[in-house]
Amino acid sequence: MTLLAATRSEYTKQFTTAGWWVLGIVLMVYVAFTAGLLAFVFGGVASGRLSGGTGPAMSADGVPALVYSTASAVGYVFPLLIGTLMVTTEFRHKTLTPTFLSTPRRGVVLGGKFVVGILVGLLYGVLGSLAAIAAGAGVLSIFGIDAELASSDTWVLVGRMLLAFALWAVVGIGVGTVVRNQVAAIVIVLAVTLFVEPIIRTLGGVVDGFGEVVKWFPSAASDALVGQTIFGAMGTAGADALEWWMGGLVLLGYAVVLLVIGLFTTWRRDID
């Protein structure tokens, strides 16, 4: 089986099941709610309506970008999850057995997942960006703040978020190849993204010197790639943020390392 055939097979597996669009709907609702809430807070403060009427407490410059970047800042866990499920679901339901029988070259199968993972990640990026922009721009308009939809900077931000989503999906595939057990993989993903990294990044923002380490973490690299996010705005104590292109390379590096480890270890084992 060629890479094209493996990609076609993987595409069929992913888009003929309900999992991808269910997660997509949850992503849009979650991102829209978060972006709308941030737009309300930032818009209210920037307009002076949430500061007791004494005048703006912060500038409106950059507020739309912070709001829109919510799509990747809080939504990156979704492409990470779908990428993980692309692999672990096959181990769980033993669908890899006929796939490997028809395609003994397991690297080709993994390559097909890589291609489709990028496609799914981009799709989630579009959904998340639409939700963040729709909710955020709508709320900001209530406070009379320019949504900056005509600004090229806004669409550069969206383009970087799409790239971040695609890379997170590939990172998820890497996680799935290393951790075959679906429950364990999901627990690890949620624990790291919702608890471990946020706590460590918070420490990186207040402990001098620790920020030099924290900025190389996956979520910090993702924020650097996007360029302007609510978490990235907090900064890291005593450390300069990575350049956007460096953030992208770091995130890609995590994906490549996980995929290589999985390819030469777990991926080569017999299916239980």
PDB file of C-alpha atoms in Angstrom:
ATOM      1  CA  MET A   1       0.000   0.000   0.000  1.00  0.00           C
ATOM      2  CA  THR A   2       1.362   3.411  -0.960  1.00  0.00           C
ATOM      3  CA  LEU A   3       1.317   6.499   1.241  1.00  0.00           C
ATOM      4  CA  LEU A   4      -1.540   7.869  -0.855  1.00  0.00           C
ATOM      5  CA  ALA A   5      -3.606   4.749  -0.258  1.00  0.00           C
ATOM      6  CA  ALA A   6      -2.757   4.781   3.463  1.00  0.00           C
ATOM      7  CA  THR A   7      -3.793   8.433   3.658  1.00  0.00           C
ATOM      8  CA  ARG A   8      -7.075   7.696   1.869  1.00  0.00           C
ATOM      9  CA  SER A   9      -7.745   4.825   4.266  1.00  0.00           C
ATOM     10  CA  GLU A  10      -7.003   6.994   7.297  1.00  0.00           C
ATOM     11  CA  TYR A  11      -9.180   9.781   5.930  1.00  0.00           C
ATOM     12  CA  THR A  12     -12.090   7.343   5.648  1.00  0.00           C
ATOM     13  CA  LYS A  13     -11.544   6.118   9.207  1.00  0.00           C
ATOM     14  CA  GLN A  14     -11.615   9.601  10.661  1.00  0.00           C
ATOM     15  CA  PHE A  15     -14.422  11.244   8.732  1.00  0.00           C
ATOM     16  CA  THR A  16     -16.929   8.371   8.734  1.00  0.00           C
ATOM     17  CA  THR A  17     -17.190   8.389  12.531  1.00  0.00           C
ATOM     18  CA  ALA A  18     -18.815  10.891  14.876  1.00  0.00           C
ATOM     19  CA  GLY A  19     -15.799  11.539  17.077  1.00  0.00           C
ATOM     20  CA  TRP A  20     -14.220  14.349  15.071  1.00  0.00           C
ATOM     21  CA  TRP A  21     -17.328  16.505  14.726  1.00  0.00           C
ATOM     22  CA  VAL A  22     -18.459  15.949  18.318  1.00  0.00           C
ATOM     23  CA  LEU A  23     -15.091  17.232  19.540  1.00  0.00           C
ATOM     24  CA  GLY A  24     -15.350  20.014  16.972  1.00  0.00           C
ATOM     25  CA  ILE A  25     -18.678  21.198  18.378  1.00  0.00           C
ATOM     26  CA  VAL A  26     -17.356  21.091  21.945  1.00  0.00           C
ATOM     27  CA  LEU A  27     -14.287  23.039  20.790  1.00  0.00           C
ATOM     28  CA  MET A  28     -16.399  25.787  19.232  1.00  0.00           C
ATOM     29  CA  VAL A  29     -18.679  26.121  22.270  1.00  0.00           C
ATOM     30  CA  TYR A  30     -15.750  26.174  24.689  1.00  0.00           C
ATOM     31  CA  VAL A  31     -13.718  28.664  22.682  1.00  0.00           C
ATOM     32  CA  ALA A  32     -16.718  30.916  21.975  1.00  0.00           C
ATOM     33  CA  PHE A  33     -17.607  31.055  25.671  1.00  0.00           C
ATOM     34  CA  THR A  34     -14.025  31.788  26.747  1.00  0.00           C
ATOM     35  CA  ALA A  35     -13.441  34.382  24.018  1.00  0.00           C
ATOM     36  CA  GLY A  36     -16.744  36.070  24.786  1.00  0.00           C
ATOM     37  CA  LEU A  37     -15.927  36.206  28.493  1.00  0.00           C
ATOM     38  CA  LEU A  38     -12.460  37.651  27.885  1.00  0.00           C
ATOM     39  CA  ALA A  39     -13.882  40.163  25.407  1.00  0.00           C
ATOM     40  CA  PHE A  40     -16.411  41.253  28.029  1.00  0.00           C
ATOM     41  CA  VAL A  41     -13.733  41.716  30.704  1.00  0.00           C
ATOM     42  CA  PHE A  42     -11.085  43.335  28.506  1.00  0.00           C
ATOM     43  CA  GLY A  43     -13.620  45.361  26.541  1.00  0.00           C
ATOM     44  CA  GLY A  44     -15.281  46.578  29.712  1.00  0.00           C
ATOM     45  CA  VAL A  45     -11.984  47.595  31.305  1.00  0.00           C
ATOM     46  CA  ALA A  46     -10.637  49.234  28.131  1.00  0.00           C
ATOM     47  CA  SER A  47     -13.855  51.216  27.673  1.00  0.00           C
ATOM     48  CA  GLY A  48     -13.963  52.253  31.337  1.00  0.00           C
ATOM     49  CA  ARG A  49     -17.298  50.592  32.010  1.00  0.00           C
ATOM     50  CA  LEU A  50     -15.801  48.121  34.448  1.00  0.00           C
ATOM     51  CA  SER A  51     -13.607  50.650  36.248  1.00  0.00           C
ATOM     52  CA  GLY A  52     -16.234  52.690  38.015  1.00  0.00           C
ATOM     53  CA  GLY A  53     -16.572  55.173  35.178  1.00  0.00           C
ATOM     54  CA  THR A  54     -13.216  56.815  35.944  1.00  0.00           C
ATOM     55  CA  GLY A  55     -11.869  56.256  32.466  1.00  0.00           C
ATOM     56  CA  PRO A  56     -10.099  53.462  30.638  1.00  0.00           C
ATOM     57  CA  ALA A  57      -7.870  51.354  32.852  1.00  0.00           C
ATOM     58  CA  MET A  58      -6.111  49.790  29.889  1.00  0.00           C
ATOM     59  CA  SER A  59      -5.592  50.465  26.208  1.00  0.00           C
ATOM     60  CA  ALA A  60      -7.837  48.824  23.638  1.00  0.00           C
ATOM     61  CA  ASP A  61      -4.793  48.207  21.444  1.00  0.00           C
ATOM     62  CA  GLY A  62      -4.102  44.506  21.225  1.00  0.00           C
ATOM     63  CA  VAL A  63      -7.324  43.483  22.947  1.00  0.00           C
ATOM     64  CA  PRO A  64      -8.871  41.862  19.823  1.00  0.00           C
ATOM     65  CA  ALA A  65      -5.726  39.783  19.249  1.00  0.00           C
ATOM     66  CA  LEU A  66      -5.706  38.570  22.862  1.00  0.00           C
ATOM     67  CA  VAL A  67      -9.359  37.612  22.556  1.00  0.00           C
ATOM     68  CA  TYR A  68      -9.059  35.859  19.191  1.00  0.00           C
ATOM     69  CA  SER A  69      -5.959  33.928  20.229  1.00  0.00           C
ATOM     70  CA  THR A  70      -8.132  32.196  22.813  1.00  0.00           C
ATOM     71  CA  ALA A  71      -8.765  29.638  20.063  1.00  0.00           C
ATOM     72  CA  SER A  72      -5.254  28.247  20.427  1.00  0.00           C
ATOM     73  CA  ALA A  73      -4.515  29.319  24.004  1.00  0.00           C
ATOM     74  CA  VAL A  74      -7.307  27.176  25.466  1.00  0.00           C
ATOM     75  CA  GLY A  75      -8.373  25.110  22.466  1.00  0.00           C
ATOM     76  CA  TYR A  76      -5.085  23.378  21.666  1.00  0.00           C
ATOM     77  CA  VAL A  77      -6.094  20.410  23.816  1.00  0.00           C
ATOM     78  CA  PHE A  78      -8.700  19.418  21.197  1.00  0.00           C
ATOM     79  CA  PRO A  79      -6.348  18.748  18.256  1.00  0.00           C
ATOM     80  CA  LEU A  80      -3.998  17.130  20.775  1.00  0.00           C
ATOM     81  CA  LEU A  81      -6.812  14.815  21.880  1.00  0.00           C
ATOM     82  CA  ILE A  82      -8.040  13.979  18.382  1.00  0.00           C
ATOM     83  CA  GLY A  83      -4.478  13.164  17.305  1.00  0.00           C
ATOM     84  CA  THR A  84      -4.084  10.855  20.291  1.00  0.00           C
ATOM     85  CA  LEU A  85      -7.422   9.182  19.588  1.00  0.00           C
ATOM     86  CA  MET A  86      -6.466   8.608  15.945  1.00  0.00           C
ATOM     87  CA  VAL A  87      -3.942   6.057  17.187  1.00  0.00           C
ATOM     88  CA  THR A  88      -5.213   4.765  20.533  1.00  0.00           C
ATOM     89  CA  THR A  89      -8.713   4.060  19.194  1.00  0.00           C
ATOM     90  CA  GLU A  90      -7.199   1.653  16.681  1.00  0.00           C
ATOM     91  CA  PHE A  91      -5.273  -0.152  19.395  1.00  0.00           C
ATOM     92  CA  ARG A  92      -8.383  -0.345  21.544  1.00  0.00           C
ATOM     93  CA  HIS A  93     -10.673  -1.712  18.845  1.00  0.00           C
ATOM     94  CA  LYS A  94      -7.981  -3.782  17.103  1.00  0.00           C
ATOM     95  CA  THR A  95      -8.597  -2.101  13.743  1.00  0.00           C
ATOM     96  CA  LEU A  96      -4.836  -1.842  13.285  1.00  0.00           C
ATOM     97  CA  THR A  97      -4.636  -5.611  12.818  1.00  0.00           C
ATOM     98  CA  PRO A  98      -6.183  -5.692   9.306  1.00  0.00           C
ATOM     99  CA  THR A  99      -4.381  -2.446   8.468  1.00  0.00           C
ATOM    100  CA  PHE A 100      -0.983  -3.894   9.312  1.00  0.00           C
ATOM    101  CA  LEU A 101      -1.828  -7.150   7.505  1.00  0.00           C
ATOM    102  CA  SER A 102      -2.552  -5.217   4.319  1.00  0.00           C
ATOM    103  CA  THR A 103       0.314  -2.771   4.912  1.00  0.00           C
ATOM    104  CA  PRO A 104       3.316  -4.474   6.545  1.00  0.00           C
ATOM    105  CA  ARG A 105       5.278  -1.222   6.223  1.00  0.00           C
ATOM    106  CA  ARG A 106       4.061   0.366   9.437  1.00  0.00           C
ATOM    107  CA  GLY A 107       5.887   3.592   8.735  1.00  0.00           C
ATOM    108  CA  VAL A 108       3.596   4.129   5.746  1.00  0.00           C
ATOM    109  CA  VAL A 109       0.538   3.712   7.986  1.00  0.00           C
ATOM    110  CA  LEU A 110       1.958   6.252  10.417  1.00  0.00           C
ATOM    111  CA  GLY A 111       2.675   8.590   7.511  1.00  0.00           C
ATOM    112  CA  GLY A 112      -0.974   8.416   6.473  1.00  0.00           C
ATOM    113  CA  LYS A 113      -2.013   9.352   9.984  1.00  0.00           C
ATOM    114  CA  PHE A 114       0.475  12.219   9.917  1.00  0.00           C
ATOM    115  CA  VAL A 115      -1.086  13.683   6.761  1.00  0.00           C
ATOM    116  CA  VAL A 116      -4.680  13.284   7.945  1.00  0.00           C
ATOM    117  CA  GLY A 117      -3.734  14.585  11.391  1.00  0.00           C
ATOM    118  CA  ILE A 118      -2.509  17.822   9.824  1.00  0.00           C
ATOM    119  CA  LEU A 119      -5.780  18.091   7.888  1.00  0.00           C
ATOM    120  CA  VAL A 120      -7.883  17.529  11.010  1.00  0.00           C
ATOM    121  CA  GLY A 121      -5.737  19.980  12.963  1.00  0.00           C
ATOM    122  CA  LEU A 122      -6.253  22.655  10.313  1.00  0.00           C
ATOM    123  CA  LEU A 123      -9.998  21.987  10.343  1.00  0.00           C
ATOM    124  CA  TYR A 124     -10.101  22.390  14.111  1.00  0.00           C
ATOM    125  CA  GLY A 125      -8.067  25.557  13.747  1.00  0.00           C
ATOM    126  CA  VAL A 126     -10.661  26.983  11.384  1.00  0.00           C
ATOM    127  CA  LEU A 127     -13.524  26.029  13.716  1.00  0.00           C
ATOM    128  CA  GLY A 128     -11.767  27.440  16.776  1.00  0.00           C
ATOM    129  CA  SER A 129     -10.802  30.662  15.004  1.00  0.00           C
ATOM    130  CA  LEU A 130     -14.333  31.204  13.710  1.00  0.00           C
ATOM    131  CA  ALA A 131     -15.779  30.679  17.183  1.00  0.00           C
ATOM    132  CA  ALA A 132     -13.279  33.021  18.849  1.00  0.00           C
ATOM    133  CA  ILE A 133     -13.657  35.766  16.249  1.00  0.00           C
ATOM    134  CA  ALA A 134     -17.452  35.563  16.091  1.00  0.00           C
ATOM    135  CA  ALA A 135     -17.931  35.678  19.858  1.00  0.00           C
ATOM    136  CA  GLY A 136     -15.069  38.053  20.561  1.00  0.00           C
ATOM    137  CA  ALA A 137     -15.848  40.584  17.839  1.00  0.00           C
ATOM    138  CA  GLY A 138     -19.518  40.567  18.784  1.00  0.00           C
ATOM    139  CA  VAL A 139     -18.847  41.363  22.444  1.00  0.00           C
ATOM    140  CA  LEU A 140     -16.130  43.931  21.684  1.00  0.00           C
ATOM    141  CA  SER A 141     -18.544  45.790  19.405  1.00  0.00           C
ATOM    142  CA  ILE A 142     -20.862  46.276  22.379  1.00  0.00           C
ATOM    143  CA  PHE A 143     -18.136  48.337  24.046  1.00  0.00           C
ATOM    144  CA  GLY A 144     -17.367  50.244  20.864  1.00  0.00           C
ATOM    145  CA  ILE A 145     -13.948  48.645  20.407  1.00  0.00           C
ATOM    146  CA  ASP A 146     -12.691  48.067  16.881  1.00  0.00           C
ATOM    147  CA  ALA A 147     -12.677  44.321  16.168  1.00  0.00           C
ATOM    148  CA  GLU A 148      -9.754  44.855  13.728  1.00  0.00           C
ATOM    149  CA  LEU A 149     -11.151  42.361  11.250  1.00  0.00           C
ATOM    150  CA  ALA A 150      -9.753  44.443   8.393  1.00  0.00           C
ATOM    151  CA  SER A 151      -6.247  44.386   9.861  1.00  0.00           C
ATOM    152  CA  SER A 152      -3.671  42.124   8.237  1.00  0.00           C
ATOM    153  CA  ASP A 153      -2.214  41.446  11.691  1.00  0.00           C
ATOM    154  CA  THR A 154      -5.449  39.732  12.691  1.00  0.00           C
ATOM    155  CA  TRP A 155      -5.276  37.306   9.782  1.00  0.00           C
ATOM    156  CA  VAL A 156      -1.579  36.661  10.322  1.00  0.00           C
ATOM    157  CA  LEU A 157      -2.572  35.696  13.861  1.00  0.00           C
ATOM    158  CA  VAL A 158      -5.230  33.337  12.481  1.00  0.00           C
ATOM    159  CA  GLY A 159      -2.716  31.780  10.100  1.00  0.00           C
ATOM    160  CA  ARG A 160      -0.314  31.085  12.952  1.00  0.00           C
ATOM    161  CA  MET A 161      -3.127  29.573  15.007  1.00  0.00           C
ATOM    162  CA  LEU A 162      -3.969  27.228  12.146  1.00  0.00           C
ATOM    163  CA  LEU A 163      -0.334  26.128  12.054  1.00  0.00           C
ATOM    164  CA  ALA A 164      -0.343  25.611  15.828  1.00  0.00           C
ATOM    165  CA  PHE A 165      -3.490  23.465  15.622  1.00  0.00           C
ATOM    166  CA  ALA A 166      -1.947  21.313  12.883  1.00  0.00           C
ATOM    167  CA  LEU A 167       1.219  20.797  14.919  1.00  0.00           C
ATOM    168  CA  TRP A 168      -0.754  19.916  18.054  1.00  0.00           C
ATOM    169  CA  ALA A 169      -2.629  17.217  16.141  1.00  0.00           C
ATOM    170  CA  VAL A 170       0.697  15.697  15.084  1.00  0.00           C
ATOM    171  CA  VAL A 171       1.957  15.897  18.677  1.00  0.00           C
ATOM    172  CA  GLY A 172      -1.194  13.993  19.656  1.00  0.00           C
ATOM    173  CA  ILE A 173      -0.418  11.272  17.115  1.00  0.00           C
ATOM    174  CA  GLY A 174       3.036  11.027  18.659  1.00  0.00           C
ATOM    175  CA  VAL A 175       1.526  10.637  22.122  1.00  0.00           C
ATOM    176  CA  GLY A 176      -0.762   7.903  20.810  1.00  0.00           C
ATOM    177  CA  THR A 177       2.102   5.955  19.274  1.00  0.00           C
ATOM    178  CA  VAL A 178       4.051   6.045  22.532  1.00  0.00           C
ATOM    179  CA  VAL A 179       1.124   5.374  24.920  1.00  0.00           C
ATOM    180  CA  ARG A 180      -1.034   2.654  23.368  1.00  0.00           C
ATOM    181  CA  ASN A 181      -3.619   2.464  26.163  1.00  0.00           C
ATOM    182  CA  GLN A 182      -6.388   4.912  25.321  1.00  0.00           C
ATOM    183  CA  VAL A 183      -7.485   5.677  28.873  1.00  0.00           C
ATOM    184  CA  ALA A 184      -3.910   6.235  30.012  1.00  0.00           C
ATOM    185  CA  ALA A 185      -3.170   8.469  27.011  1.00  0.00           C
ATOM    186  CA  ILE A 186      -6.261  10.625  27.592  1.00  0.00           C
ATOM    187  CA  VAL A 187      -5.511  10.966  31.304  1.00  0.00           C
ATOM    188  CA  ILE A 188      -1.925  11.987  30.549  1.00  0.00           C
ATOM    189  CA  VAL A 189      -3.017  14.562  27.949  1.00  0.00           C
ATOM    190  CA  LEU A 190      -5.639  16.133  30.220  1.00  0.00           C
ATOM    191  CA  ALA A 191      -3.404  16.076  33.297  1.00  0.00           C
ATOM    192  CA  VAL A 192      -0.512  17.739  31.498  1.00  0.00           C
ATOM    193  CA  THR A 193      -2.567  20.362  29.643  1.00  0.00           C
ATOM    194  CA  LEU A 194      -5.006  21.261  32.432  1.00  0.00           C
ATOM    195  CA  PHE A 195      -2.840  20.930  35.533  1.00  0.00           C
ATOM    196  CA  VAL A 196       0.887  20.278  35.118  1.00  0.00           C
ATOM    197  CA  GLU A 197       1.796  22.851  32.463  1.00  0.00           C
ATOM    198  CA  PRO A 198      -0.452  25.663  33.804  1.00  0.00           C
ATOM    199  CA  ILE A 199       1.061  25.273  37.278  1.00  0.00           C
ATOM    200  CA  ILE A 200       4.623  25.153  35.977  1.00  0.00           C
ATOM    201  CA  ARG A 201       4.055  28.108  33.649  1.00  0.00           C
ATOM    202  CA  THR A 202       2.594  30.097  36.529  1.00  0.00           C
ATOM    203  CA  LEU A 203       5.748  29.412  38.529  1.00  0.00           C
ATOM    204  CA  GLY A 204       7.790  30.416  35.503  1.00  0.00           C
ATOM    205  CA  GLY A 205       6.097  33.795  35.577  1.00  0.00           C
ATOM    206  CA  VAL A 206       7.121  34.574  39.143  1.00  0.00           C
ATOM    207  CA  VAL A 207      10.349  32.641  39.797  1.00  0.00           C
ATOM    208  CA  ASP A 208      13.423  34.318  38.361  1.00  0.00           C
ATOM    209  CA  GLY A 209      15.438  32.083  36.075  1.00  0.00           C
ATOM    210  CA  PHE A 210      12.798  29.369  35.886  1.00  0.00           C
ATOM    211  CA  GLY A 211      11.260  31.122  32.911  1.00  0.00           C
ATOM    212  CA  GLU A 212      14.258  30.129  30.794  1.00  0.00           C
ATOM    213  CA  VAL A 213      13.144  26.521  31.207  1.00  0.00           C
ATOM    214  CA  VAL A 214       9.401  27.069  30.979  1.00  0.00           C
ATOM    215  CA  LYS A 215       9.551  28.865  27.628  1.00  0.00           C
ATOM    216  CA  TRP A 216      10.623  25.581  26.000  1.00  0.00           C
ATOM    217  CA  PHE A 217       7.508  23.760  27.186  1.00  0.00           C
ATOM    218  CA  PRO A 218       5.015  22.739  24.442  1.00  0.00           C
ATOM    219  CA  SER A 219       2.217  25.163  25.382  1.00  0.00           C
ATOM    220  CA  ALA A 220       4.695  28.030  25.805  1.00  0.00           C
ATOM    221  CA  ALA A 221       6.180  27.249  22.386  1.00  0.00           C
ATOM    222  CA  SER A 222       2.666  27.212  20.936  1.00  0.00           C
ATOM    223  CA  ASP A 223       1.919  30.628  22.441  1.00  0.00           C
ATOM    224  CA  ALA A 224       5.194  31.947  21.040  1.00  0.00           C
ATOM    225  CA  LEU A 225       4.232  30.622  17.607  1.00  0.00           C
ATOM    226  CA  VAL A 226       0.840  32.347  17.712  1.00  0.00           C
ATOM    227  CA  GLY A 227       2.533  35.509  18.945  1.00  0.00           C
ATOM    228  CA  GLN A 228      -0.061  37.053  21.235  1.00  0.00           C
ATOM    229  CA  THR A 229      -2.097  35.010  23.695  1.00  0.00           C
ATOM    230  CA  ILE A 230      -3.521  35.580  27.149  1.00  0.00           C
ATOM    231  CA  PHE A 231      -0.984  33.204  28.705  1.00  0.00           C
ATOM    232  CA  GLY A 232       1.900  34.485  26.610  1.00  0.00           C
ATOM    233  CA  ALA A 233       1.101  38.029  27.761  1.00  0.00           C
ATOM    234  CA  MET A 234       1.845  36.973  31.345  1.00  0.00           C
ATOM    235  CA  GLY A 235       5.453  36.383  30.353  1.00  0.00           C
ATOM    236  CA  THR A 236       8.127  34.410  32.137  1.00  0.00           C
ATOM    237  CA  ALA A 237      10.261  35.853  34.893  1.00  0.00           C
ATOM    238  CA  GLY A 238      13.745  36.735  33.694  1.00  0.00           C
ATOM    239  CA  ALA A 239      13.276  35.217  30.237  1.00  0.00           C
ATOM    240  CA  ASP A 240      12.502  36.505  26.774  1.00  0.00           C
ATOM    241  CA  ALA A 241       9.794  34.690  24.818  1.00  0.00           C
ATOM    242  CA  LEU A 242      10.802  32.603  21.824  1.00  0.00           C
ATOM    243  CA  GLU A 243      10.489  34.062  18.350  1.00  0.00           C
ATOM    244  CA  TRP A 244       7.345  32.858  16.586  1.00  0.00           C
ATOM    245  CA  TRP A 245       9.251  30.685  14.131  1.00  0.00           C
ATOM    246  CA  MET A 246      11.318  29.191  16.946  1.00  0.00           C
ATOM    247  CA  GLY A 247       8.131  28.372  18.831  1.00  0.00           C
ATOM    248  CA  GLY A 248       6.867  26.516  15.767  1.00  0.00           C
ATOM    249  CA  LEU A 249      10.109  24.553  15.429  1.00  0.00           C
ATOM    250  CA  VAL A 250      10.051  23.599  19.121  1.00  0.00           C
ATOM    251  CA  LEU A 251       6.482  22.338  18.858  1.00  0.00           C
ATOM    252  CA  LEU A 252       7.378  20.436  15.690  1.00  0.00           C
ATOM    253  CA  GLY A 253      10.370  19.011  17.534  1.00  0.00           C
ATOM    254  CA  TYR A 254       8.128  17.552  20.228  1.00  0.00           C
ATOM    255  CA  ALA A 255       5.994  15.928  17.528  1.00  0.00           C
ATOM    256  CA  VAL A 256       8.990  14.458  15.694  1.00  0.00           C
ATOM    257  CA  VAL A 257      10.614  13.092  18.863  1.00  0.00           C
ATOM    258  CA  LEU A 258       7.386  11.410  19.980  1.00  0.00           C
ATOM    259  CA  LEU A 259       6.743   9.963  16.531  1.00  0.00           C
ATOM    260  CA  VAL A 260      10.278   8.578  16.259  1.00  0.00           C
ATOM    261  CA  ILE A 261      10.098   7.030  19.736  1.00  0.00           C
ATOM    262  CA  GLY A 262       6.717   5.499  18.953  1.00  0.00           C
ATOM    263  CA  LEU A 263       7.807   4.255  15.537  1.00  0.00           C
ATOM    264  CA  PHE A 264      10.813   2.369  16.869  1.00  0.00           C
ATOM    265  CA  THR A 265       9.195   1.064  20.060  1.00  0.00           C
ATOM    266  CA  THR A 266       5.442   0.704  20.580  1.00  0.00           C
ATOM    267  CA  TRP A 267       4.541   0.904  16.898  1.00  0.00           C
ATOM    268  CA  ARG A 268       6.662  -2.175  16.089  1.00  0.00           C
ATOM    269  CA  ARG A 269       5.113  -4.412  18.743  1.00  0.00           C
ATOM    270  CA  ASP A 270       2.492  -7.033  18.065  1.00  0.00           C
ATOM    271  CA  ILE A 271      -1.134  -6.018  18.530  1.00  0.00           C
ATOM    272  CA  ASP A 272      -2.453  -7.474  21.790  1.00  0.00           C
TER     273      ASP A 272
END
